[in-house]
């Protein structure tokens, strides 16, 4: 495989030639920029879409200028190096002076450089802001700084910007050389920086014998100026730029030649020989769709970078034409490419590894038409018709005719209309933050080390995606495999630093909730199991599963009516007979009591969650725990840890909101309040913010946030 492109422009030299027929255009542009040393400043803009080759043309222009008999001094200014918009003026003048090298007249060049440096220092002294009319702000700044004192008139002379500029103009005229200033990539600057660059060209650096070549995307620059309060942005640009030149259009023929070169560089052998009629199909799809979508050299390079990476791992397994078209989709519409990867059923009528579906593919395709159309509608109008065409060619079921002239046995043809070939094309390697379906299946079946894989998910940050795919694939696992998978999750995640961060950082309503995802997955397995009783009681044997078995206990309490609910589904979904539910609840509450009194459950991040179900399951056991703790030296702290986390909101995360009413049945609340008050009076500095918040809530009944012990509002 050939090397990857790093998006470098061409130089125009023999080893890096112009292949887009822009040489003559660049030569004409160079002649315009070559002004006489005594002529007024000339500003020209080279305008085109991002990635259309502006920098390559600039390189051709510089090459042409350097070959002139009386070649000009070429000054290249990179505004990215300035660091911030306020420094652009001074930075430009410093870079300008540093590049003013004149071999024939070194002394004069040095003198000009010194004057330019002195000129640049004035802008720093005056805190000049380019977005404001320069001379008015300067005068105002000077007089506010020095006042009207006679002895400080000399400082005004030192800061005489107009005088300095006239002196520089005279020196530059006497140099007898032309200067061409190139400022490229203005469309990569922030709106504020882009605005300042345009201002400095007109207000600060319109030197004689100097021409400017500004390169930018006109749409971006116009929007940037509008953000700076310029209503008629195009007219504003016209005031600064005397000649606006758009890049010439790139002919399809030239881009096709570039594409042919890229194809040859991919491999020394023919890439379309692996599958029948692939070369013919490639030519057909290129001329009908691809050449209308890939409109710039940058898009072409990015497409082949993507294709080169995929091809290195899938060559011979999927037909080349389909890999090429998928790479085009990846570059032109990432949302469509991602939807194919995440939801293949929208395009082939099947999810990956779904061999037992009874739904007809055509029905699945038709049901999901609205989803596909909504994603396609996000593409630009000029792209959507061609992208839609490619999709129908890749996935014939999207076309009402469902016909392909290049064979209907898609697997045999190596085409991605077969979900097996599509899976290979899309899962060549798992990117960071994601996970493949095959790994999920391996995790569930235990063919890989489950605990190590979950730790890898934490380290590589694909936990959220992991649970999305687990929900989709869990029904394929046997009950034994599902149980082992759940146990691995409980062991790795519960009481880990990872889940603790999640619990205390979870403020928003829509943020990924790891614990809830584990709970939902557990419930999905329970509801689909035909051996619920053995499954549920086996979970009780896992100490690490106490938070989950707490939620199971709550569900059983709802189902047998010990907790009232307005949701009839809880009473309908009977997981266990009533007597078995009572047995389960009794066993669970006994386990919790033992872990609270003899174990370290109170230090778990899930302690409060378990407690609120524990006292509903057995108030008597809860009373016994509190009674023993309040007789111990560290008992108050244990109570606080257990009852403290009452909820979480989007304002400041988890909080304590404790009332006498909620605890009066379980303990002597006045004693608890007295102990909390004593702790707050005697050792606040030594208390964690968590304990401070809980003690204050016990003392006042108000709401306090556990992260910083601040008081919260009641809603």
Short mmCIF file of C-alpha atoms in Angstrom, two decimals, residues 504 602-603 608 629 633-645 654-658 672-673 675-681 683-700 702-710:
data_model
loop_
_atom_site.label_atom_id
_atom_site.label_comp_id
_atom_site.label_asym_id
_atom_site.label_seq_id
_atom_site.Cartn_x
_atom_site.Cartn_y
_atom_site.Cartn_z
CA UNK A 504 -20.75 11.98 41.71
CA UNK A 602 -21.59 1.19 54.67
CA UNK A 603 -18.52 2.48 52.78
CA UNK A 608 -27.72 4.82 50.51
CA UNK A 629 -24.52 1.88 65.66
CA UNK A 633 -18.13 5.68 68.92
CA UNK A 634 -18.20 5.89 65.11
CA UNK A 635 -21.90 5.13 64.87
CA UNK A 636 -23.00 8.62 63.80
CA UNK A 637 -20.62 8.53 60.84
CA UNK A 638 -21.95 5.11 59.79
CA UNK A 639 -25.54 6.36 59.95
CA UNK A 640 -24.59 9.43 57.88
CA UNK A 641 -22.90 7.31 55.21
CA UNK A 642 -25.91 5.02 55.00
CA UNK A 643 -28.73 7.58 54.83
CA UNK A 644 -26.86 10.50 53.26
CA UNK A 645 -27.33 10.20 49.51
CA UNK A 654 -26.05 14.23 44.78
CA UNK A 655 -27.55 15.73 47.91
CA UNK A 656 -28.75 14.92 51.44
CA UNK A 657 -32.28 15.93 52.47
CA UNK A 658 -33.10 14.25 55.78
CA UNK A 672 -29.18 11.73 66.16
CA UNK A 673 -29.70 15.48 65.79
CA UNK A 675 -24.86 14.07 67.92
CA UNK A 676 -24.80 15.80 64.52
CA UNK A 677 -24.90 19.27 66.14
CA UNK A 678 -22.01 18.34 68.42
CA UNK A 679 -19.89 17.20 65.47
CA UNK A 680 -20.62 20.41 63.54
CA UNK A 681 -19.63 22.55 66.52
CA UNK A 683 -14.73 19.41 64.35
CA UNK A 684 -16.10 20.92 61.14
CA UNK A 685 -12.61 21.42 59.68
CA UNK A 686 -11.86 17.73 60.04
CA UNK A 687 -15.10 16.57 58.46
CA UNK A 688 -15.39 15.60 54.81
CA UNK A 689 -17.80 17.68 52.72
CA UNK A 690 -20.02 14.58 52.53
CA UNK A 691 -20.35 14.34 56.32
CA UNK A 692 -20.75 18.10 56.71
CA UNK A 693 -23.64 18.04 54.26
CA UNK A 694 -25.37 15.12 55.94
CA UNK A 695 -24.92 16.48 59.48
CA UNK A 696 -26.29 19.87 58.44
CA UNK A 697 -29.28 18.21 56.82
CA UNK A 698 -29.92 16.15 59.97
CA UNK A 699 -29.65 19.30 62.06
CA UNK A 700 -31.87 21.55 59.93
CA UNK A 702 -32.73 21.26 54.72
CA UNK A 703 -31.13 20.10 51.47
CA UNK A 704 -27.31 20.07 51.23
CA UNK A 705 -25.12 18.97 48.32
CA UNK A 706 -22.62 16.20 49.05
CA UNK A 707 -19.96 17.50 46.65
CA UNK A 708 -19.36 20.80 48.46
CA UNK A 709 -21.74 20.87 51.48
CA UNK A 710 -23.53 23.89 50.02
#
